[in-house]
C-alpha positions as YAML, in Angstrom:
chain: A
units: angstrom
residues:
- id: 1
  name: UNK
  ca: [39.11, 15.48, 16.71]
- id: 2
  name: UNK
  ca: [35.54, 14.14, 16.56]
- id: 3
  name: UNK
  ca: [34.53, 13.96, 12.80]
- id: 4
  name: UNK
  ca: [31.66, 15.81, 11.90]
- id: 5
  name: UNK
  ca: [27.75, 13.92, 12.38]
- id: 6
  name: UNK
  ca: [26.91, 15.20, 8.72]
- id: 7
  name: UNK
  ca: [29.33, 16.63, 5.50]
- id: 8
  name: UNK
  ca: [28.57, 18.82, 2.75]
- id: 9
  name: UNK
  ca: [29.42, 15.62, 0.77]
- id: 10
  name: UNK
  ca: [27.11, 13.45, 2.32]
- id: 11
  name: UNK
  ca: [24.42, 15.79, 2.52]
- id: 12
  name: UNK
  ca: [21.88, 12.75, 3.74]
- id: 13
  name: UNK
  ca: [18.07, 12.68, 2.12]
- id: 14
  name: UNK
  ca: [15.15, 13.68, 3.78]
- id: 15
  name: UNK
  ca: [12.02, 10.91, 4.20]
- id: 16
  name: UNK
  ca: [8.64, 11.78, 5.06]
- id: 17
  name: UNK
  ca: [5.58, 9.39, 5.44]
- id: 18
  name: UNK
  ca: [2.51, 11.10, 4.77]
- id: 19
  name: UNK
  ca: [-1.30, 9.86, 4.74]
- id: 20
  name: UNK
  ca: [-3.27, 10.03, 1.62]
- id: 21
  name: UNK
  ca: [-5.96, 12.06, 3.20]
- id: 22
  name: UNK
  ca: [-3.56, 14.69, 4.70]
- id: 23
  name: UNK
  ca: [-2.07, 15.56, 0.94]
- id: 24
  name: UNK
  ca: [-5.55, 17.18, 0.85]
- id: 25
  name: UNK
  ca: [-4.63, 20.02, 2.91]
- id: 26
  name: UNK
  ca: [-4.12, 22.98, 1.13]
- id: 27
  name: UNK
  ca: [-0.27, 23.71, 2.43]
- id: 28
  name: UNK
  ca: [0.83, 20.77, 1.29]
- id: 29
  name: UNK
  ca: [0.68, 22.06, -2.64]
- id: 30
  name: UNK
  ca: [2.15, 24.97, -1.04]
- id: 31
  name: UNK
  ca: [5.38, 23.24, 0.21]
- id: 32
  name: UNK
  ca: [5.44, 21.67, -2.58]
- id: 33
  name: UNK
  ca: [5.21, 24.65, -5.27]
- id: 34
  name: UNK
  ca: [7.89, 25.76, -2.68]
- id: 35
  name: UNK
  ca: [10.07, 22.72, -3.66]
- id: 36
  name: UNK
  ca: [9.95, 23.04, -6.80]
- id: 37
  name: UNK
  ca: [11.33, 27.16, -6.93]
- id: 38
  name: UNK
  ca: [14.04, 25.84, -4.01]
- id: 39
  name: UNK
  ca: [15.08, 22.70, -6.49]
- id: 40
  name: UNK
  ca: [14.61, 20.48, -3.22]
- id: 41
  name: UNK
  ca: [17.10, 17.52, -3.71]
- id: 42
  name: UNK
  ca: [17.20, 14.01, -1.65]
- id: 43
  name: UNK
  ca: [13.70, 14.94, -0.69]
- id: 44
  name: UNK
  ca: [11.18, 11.44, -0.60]
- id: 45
  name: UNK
  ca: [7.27, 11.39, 0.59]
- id: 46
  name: UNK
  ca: [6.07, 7.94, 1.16]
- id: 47
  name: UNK
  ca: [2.46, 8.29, 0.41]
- id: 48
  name: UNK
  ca: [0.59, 5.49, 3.12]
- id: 49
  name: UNK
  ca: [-2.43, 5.51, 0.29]
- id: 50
  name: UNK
  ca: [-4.51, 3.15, 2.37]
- id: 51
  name: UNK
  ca: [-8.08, 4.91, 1.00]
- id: 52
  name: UNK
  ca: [-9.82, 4.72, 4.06]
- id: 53
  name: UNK
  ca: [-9.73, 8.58, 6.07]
- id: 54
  name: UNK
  ca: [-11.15, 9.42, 9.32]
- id: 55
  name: UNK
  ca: [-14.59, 10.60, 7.60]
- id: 56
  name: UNK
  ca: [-14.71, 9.37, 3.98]
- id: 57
  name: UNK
  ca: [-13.22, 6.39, 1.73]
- id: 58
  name: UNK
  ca: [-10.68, 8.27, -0.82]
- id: 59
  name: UNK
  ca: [-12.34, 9.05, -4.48]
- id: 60
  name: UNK
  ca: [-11.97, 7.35, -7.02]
- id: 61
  name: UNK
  ca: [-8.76, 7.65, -9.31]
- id: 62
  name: UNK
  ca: [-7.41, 10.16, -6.52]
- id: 63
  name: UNK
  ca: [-3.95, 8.50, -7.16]
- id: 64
  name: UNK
  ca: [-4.06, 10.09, -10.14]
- id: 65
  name: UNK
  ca: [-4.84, 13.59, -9.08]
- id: 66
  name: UNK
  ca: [-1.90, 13.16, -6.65]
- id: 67
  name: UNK
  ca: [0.69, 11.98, -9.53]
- id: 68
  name: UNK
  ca: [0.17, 15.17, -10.98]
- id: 69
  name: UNK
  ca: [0.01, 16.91, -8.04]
- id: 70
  name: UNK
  ca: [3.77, 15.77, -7.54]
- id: 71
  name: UNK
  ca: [4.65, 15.70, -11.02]
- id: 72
  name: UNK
  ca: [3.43, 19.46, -11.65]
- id: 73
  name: UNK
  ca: [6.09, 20.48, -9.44]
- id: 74
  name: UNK
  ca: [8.83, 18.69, -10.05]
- id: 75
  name: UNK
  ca: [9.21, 15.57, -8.06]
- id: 76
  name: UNK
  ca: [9.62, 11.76, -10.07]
- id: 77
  name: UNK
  ca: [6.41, 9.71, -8.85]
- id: 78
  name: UNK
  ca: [6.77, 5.50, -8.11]
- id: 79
  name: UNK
  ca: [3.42, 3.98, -7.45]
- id: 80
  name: UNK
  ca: [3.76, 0.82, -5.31]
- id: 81
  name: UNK
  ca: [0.26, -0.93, -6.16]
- id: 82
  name: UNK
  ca: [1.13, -4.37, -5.95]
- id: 83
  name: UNK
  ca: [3.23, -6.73, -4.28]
- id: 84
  name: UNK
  ca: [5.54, -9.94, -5.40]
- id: 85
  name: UNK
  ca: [2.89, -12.07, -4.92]
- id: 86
  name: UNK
  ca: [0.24, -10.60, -6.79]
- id: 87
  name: UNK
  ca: [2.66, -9.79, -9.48]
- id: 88
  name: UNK
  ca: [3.44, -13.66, -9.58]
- id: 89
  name: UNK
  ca: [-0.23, -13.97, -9.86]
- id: 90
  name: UNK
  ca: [-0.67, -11.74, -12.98]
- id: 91
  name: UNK
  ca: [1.59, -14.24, -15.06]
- id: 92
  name: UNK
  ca: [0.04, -17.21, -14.49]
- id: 93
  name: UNK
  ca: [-3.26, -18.17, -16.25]
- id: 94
  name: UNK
  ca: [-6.21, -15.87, -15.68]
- id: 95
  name: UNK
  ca: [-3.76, -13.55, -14.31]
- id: 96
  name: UNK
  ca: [-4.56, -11.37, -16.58]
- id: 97
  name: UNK
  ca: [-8.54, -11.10, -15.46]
- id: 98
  name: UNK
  ca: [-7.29, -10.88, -11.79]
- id: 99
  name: UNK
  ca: [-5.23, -7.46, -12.68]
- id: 100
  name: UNK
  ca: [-7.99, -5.98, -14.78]
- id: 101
  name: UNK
  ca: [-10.54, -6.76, -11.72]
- id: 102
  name: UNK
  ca: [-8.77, -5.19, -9.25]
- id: 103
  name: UNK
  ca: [-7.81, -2.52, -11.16]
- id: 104
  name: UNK
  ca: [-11.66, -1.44, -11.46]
- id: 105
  name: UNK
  ca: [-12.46, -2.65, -7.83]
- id: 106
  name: UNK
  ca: [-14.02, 0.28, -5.71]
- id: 107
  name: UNK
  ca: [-11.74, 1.12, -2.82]
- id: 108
  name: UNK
  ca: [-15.11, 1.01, -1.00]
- id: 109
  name: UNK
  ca: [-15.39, -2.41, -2.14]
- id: 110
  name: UNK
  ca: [-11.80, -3.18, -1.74]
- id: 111
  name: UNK
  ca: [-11.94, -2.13, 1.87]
- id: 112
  name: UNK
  ca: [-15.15, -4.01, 2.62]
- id: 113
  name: UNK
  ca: [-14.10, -7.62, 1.33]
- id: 114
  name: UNK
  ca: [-10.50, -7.31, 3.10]
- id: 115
  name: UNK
  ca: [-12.45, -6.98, 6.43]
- id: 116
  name: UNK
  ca: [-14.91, -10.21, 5.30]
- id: 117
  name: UNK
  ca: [-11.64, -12.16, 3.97]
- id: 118
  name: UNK
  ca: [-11.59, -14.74, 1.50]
- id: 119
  name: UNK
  ca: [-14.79, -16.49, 0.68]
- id: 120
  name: UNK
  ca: [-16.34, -12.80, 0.27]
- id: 121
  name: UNK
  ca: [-13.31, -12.07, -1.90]
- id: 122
  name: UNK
  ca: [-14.33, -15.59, -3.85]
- id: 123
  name: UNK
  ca: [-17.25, -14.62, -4.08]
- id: 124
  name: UNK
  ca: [-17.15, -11.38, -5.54]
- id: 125
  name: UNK
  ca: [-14.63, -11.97, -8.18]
- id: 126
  name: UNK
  ca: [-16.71, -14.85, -9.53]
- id: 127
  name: UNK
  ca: [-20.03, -12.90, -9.62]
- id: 128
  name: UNK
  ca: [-21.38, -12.99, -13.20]
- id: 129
  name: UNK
  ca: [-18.17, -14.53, -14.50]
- id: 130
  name: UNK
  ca: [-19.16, -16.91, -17.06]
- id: 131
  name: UNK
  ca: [-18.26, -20.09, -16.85]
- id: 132
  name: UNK
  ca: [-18.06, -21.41, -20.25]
- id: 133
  name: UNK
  ca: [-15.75, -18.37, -21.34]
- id: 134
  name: UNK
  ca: [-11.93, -19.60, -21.47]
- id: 135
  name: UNK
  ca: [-11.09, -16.57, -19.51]
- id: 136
  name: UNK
  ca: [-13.84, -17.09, -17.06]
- id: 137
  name: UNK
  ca: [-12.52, -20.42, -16.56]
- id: 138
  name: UNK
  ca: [-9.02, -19.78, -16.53]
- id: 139
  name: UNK
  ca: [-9.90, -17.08, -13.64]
- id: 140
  name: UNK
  ca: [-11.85, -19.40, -10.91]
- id: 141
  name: UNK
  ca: [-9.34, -22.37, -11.88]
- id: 142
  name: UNK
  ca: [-6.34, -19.50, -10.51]
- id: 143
  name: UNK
  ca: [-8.51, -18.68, -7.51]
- id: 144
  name: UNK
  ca: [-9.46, -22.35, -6.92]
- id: 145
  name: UNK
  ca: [-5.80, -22.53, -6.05]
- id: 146
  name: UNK
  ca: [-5.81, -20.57, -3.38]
- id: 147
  name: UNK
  ca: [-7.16, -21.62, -0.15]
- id: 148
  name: UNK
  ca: [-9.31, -18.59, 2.19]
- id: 149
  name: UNK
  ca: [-6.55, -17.65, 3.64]
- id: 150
  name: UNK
  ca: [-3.87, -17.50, 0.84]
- id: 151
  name: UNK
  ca: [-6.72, -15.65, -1.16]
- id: 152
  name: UNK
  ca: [-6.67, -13.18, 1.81]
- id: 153
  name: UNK
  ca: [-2.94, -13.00, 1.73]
- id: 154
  name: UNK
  ca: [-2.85, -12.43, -1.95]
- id: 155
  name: UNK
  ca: [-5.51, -9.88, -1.82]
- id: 156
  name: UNK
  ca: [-4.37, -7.72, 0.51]
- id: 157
  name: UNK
  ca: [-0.14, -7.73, -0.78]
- id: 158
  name: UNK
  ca: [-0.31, -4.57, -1.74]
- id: 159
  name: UNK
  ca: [2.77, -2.65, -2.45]
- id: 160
  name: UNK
  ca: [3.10, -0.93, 0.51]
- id: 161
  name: UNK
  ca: [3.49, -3.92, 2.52]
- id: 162
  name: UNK
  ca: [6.03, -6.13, 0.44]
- id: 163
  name: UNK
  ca: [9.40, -5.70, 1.22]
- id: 164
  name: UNK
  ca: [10.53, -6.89, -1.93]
- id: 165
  name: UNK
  ca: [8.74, -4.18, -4.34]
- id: 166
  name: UNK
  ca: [9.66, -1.49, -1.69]
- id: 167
  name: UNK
  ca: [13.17, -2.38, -1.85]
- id: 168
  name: UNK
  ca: [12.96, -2.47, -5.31]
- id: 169
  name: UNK
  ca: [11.42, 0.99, -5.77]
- id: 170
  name: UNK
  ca: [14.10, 2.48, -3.03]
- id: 171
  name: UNK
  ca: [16.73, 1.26, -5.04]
- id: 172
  name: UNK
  ca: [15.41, 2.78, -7.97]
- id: 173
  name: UNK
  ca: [14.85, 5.98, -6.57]
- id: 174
  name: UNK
  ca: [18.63, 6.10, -4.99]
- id: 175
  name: UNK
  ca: [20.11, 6.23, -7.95]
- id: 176
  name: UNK
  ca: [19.69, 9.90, -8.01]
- id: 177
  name: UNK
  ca: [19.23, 12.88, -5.83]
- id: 178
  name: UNK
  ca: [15.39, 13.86, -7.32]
- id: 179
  name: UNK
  ca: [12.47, 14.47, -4.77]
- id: 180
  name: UNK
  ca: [10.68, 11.55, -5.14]
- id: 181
  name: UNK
  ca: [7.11, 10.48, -4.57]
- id: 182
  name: UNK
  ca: [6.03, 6.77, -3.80]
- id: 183
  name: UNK
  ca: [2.61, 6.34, -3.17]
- id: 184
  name: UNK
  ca: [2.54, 2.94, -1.51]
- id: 185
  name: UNK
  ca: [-0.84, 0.96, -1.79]
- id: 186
  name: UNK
  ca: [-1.06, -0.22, 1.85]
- id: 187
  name: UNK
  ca: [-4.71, -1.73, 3.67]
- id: 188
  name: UNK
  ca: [-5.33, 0.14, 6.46]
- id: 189
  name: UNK
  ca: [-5.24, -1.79, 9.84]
- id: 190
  name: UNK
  ca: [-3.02, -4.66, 7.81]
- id: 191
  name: UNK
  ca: [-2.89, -8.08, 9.69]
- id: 192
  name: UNK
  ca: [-5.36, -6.99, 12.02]
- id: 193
  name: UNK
  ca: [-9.07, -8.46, 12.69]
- id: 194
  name: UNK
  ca: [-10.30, -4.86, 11.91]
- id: 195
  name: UNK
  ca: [-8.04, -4.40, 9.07]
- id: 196
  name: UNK
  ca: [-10.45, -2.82, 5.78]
- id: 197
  name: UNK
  ca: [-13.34, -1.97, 9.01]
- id: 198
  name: UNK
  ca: [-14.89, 1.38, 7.30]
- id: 199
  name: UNK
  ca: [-14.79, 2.58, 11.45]
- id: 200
  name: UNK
  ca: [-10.98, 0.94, 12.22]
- id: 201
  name: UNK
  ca: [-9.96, 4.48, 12.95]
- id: 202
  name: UNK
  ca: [-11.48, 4.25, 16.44]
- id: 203
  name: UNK
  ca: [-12.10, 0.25, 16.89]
- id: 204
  name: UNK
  ca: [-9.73, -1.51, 19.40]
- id: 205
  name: UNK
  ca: [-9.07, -5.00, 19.63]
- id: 206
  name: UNK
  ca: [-10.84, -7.08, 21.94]
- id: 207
  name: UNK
  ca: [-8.72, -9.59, 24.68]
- id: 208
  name: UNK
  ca: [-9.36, -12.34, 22.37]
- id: 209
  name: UNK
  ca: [-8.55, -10.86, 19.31]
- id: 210
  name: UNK
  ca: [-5.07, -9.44, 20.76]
- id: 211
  name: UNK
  ca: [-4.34, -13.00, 21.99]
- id: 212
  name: UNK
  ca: [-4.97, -14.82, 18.59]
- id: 213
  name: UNK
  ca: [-2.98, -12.30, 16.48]
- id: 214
  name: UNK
  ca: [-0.01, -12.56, 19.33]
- id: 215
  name: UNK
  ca: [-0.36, -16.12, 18.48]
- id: 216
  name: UNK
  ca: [-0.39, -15.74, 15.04]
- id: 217
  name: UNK
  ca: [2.95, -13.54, 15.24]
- id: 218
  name: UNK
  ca: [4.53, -16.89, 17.58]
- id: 219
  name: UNK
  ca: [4.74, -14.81, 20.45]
- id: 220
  name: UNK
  ca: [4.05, -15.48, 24.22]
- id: 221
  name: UNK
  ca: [3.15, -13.18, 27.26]
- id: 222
  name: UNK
  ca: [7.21, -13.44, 28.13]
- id: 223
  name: UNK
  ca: [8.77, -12.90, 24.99]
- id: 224
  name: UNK
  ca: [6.15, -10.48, 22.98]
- id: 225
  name: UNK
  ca: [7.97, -7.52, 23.85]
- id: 226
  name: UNK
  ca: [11.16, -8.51, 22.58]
- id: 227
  name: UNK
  ca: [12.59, -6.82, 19.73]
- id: 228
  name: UNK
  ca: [13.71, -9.71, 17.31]
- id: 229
  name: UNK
  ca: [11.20, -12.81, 19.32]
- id: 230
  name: UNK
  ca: [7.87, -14.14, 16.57]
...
């Protein structure tokens, strides 16, 4: 006969992808006080934490206030703040002052220089930095060494878009059969012209717009539809 689609002994796991601003709704501490009398096992919420909501940019240090939401009740927390290449970034010479400023960068502010891209990001970083401190100078020699563009790219690889650090955290997390939590730093509208917009909930792409990024992914009016083509 047919074998069965699921087994007692491969009882599968459960995967949910949830918005930061939607953990604010009440039931959600609800299901999860409910998860925590049940024992829930192979449970995982991947928390899109992209601090931009339909109405508001996310307060402050609300990752925090979600940890222990999730912890409270049970569930093993992984946050995902940044990707490979920022991580390589850290260990190289004024790596150090590039953690420590994003780490007390407003999300407001974080959102507003992803939309301006690199030079604003240059800019910002260097602002009352002096430059006869070693540090100082150790900093703006590391972002010297990035172009616009890789400053952009660097910027904005957050964990919730690297493959690598997601993989990682997966792996991690398989290893047993706890509810977990990952709350993935992601930019909201990533890759996009209106990616870190305060309005990008509603904004649409112009013609022009859609045609550069399709020619930024390599693809053509014949192939863009294709599953594997860019």
């Amino acid at each position: 006969g047919q074998e069965p689609a699921f087994s007692p002994a491969d009882p599968g796991r459960m995967i949910a992808i949830v918005g930061d601003a939607e953990l604010d709704e009440g039931n959600v501490f609800e299901s999860l006080r409910e998860s925590w009398k049940l024992d829930v096992r192979n449970n995982w919420y991947i928390v899109d934490y992209n601090r931009q909501s339909l109405d508001k940019i996310m307060d402050e240090q609300s990752f925090r206030v979600l940890e222990r939401m999730f912890r409270i009740n049970g569930w093993d927390v992984i946050t995902l703040k940044y990707g490979k290449r920022m991580r390589e970034a850290f260990e190289k010479p004024g790596g150090e002052q590039l953690k420590l400023w994003i780490n007390t960068c407003s999300n407001a502010q974080y959102s507003a220089l992803t939309f301006l891209g690199g030079q604003a990001w240059r800019d910002a970083m260097l602002g009352g930095v002096p430059a006869s401190d070693l540090g100082g100078a150790e900093f703006k020699a590391l972002l010297d060494s990035y172009s616009d563009d890789d400053l952009q790219e660097l910027m904005t690889n957050l964990g919730g878009h690297c493959f690598e650090t997601l993989d990682e955290a997966f792996q991690l997390a398989s290893r047993t059969d706890n509810r977990t939590a990952f709350i993935a730093y992601t930019i909201k509208g990533y890759g996009l012209p209106l990616a870190g917009h305060r309005d990008n909930h509603g904004l649409q792409m112009s013609a022009q717009q859609v045609e550069g990024f399709r020619n930024k992914l390599g693809l053509s009016d014949f192939d863009q539809w294709e599953p594997f083509a860019g």
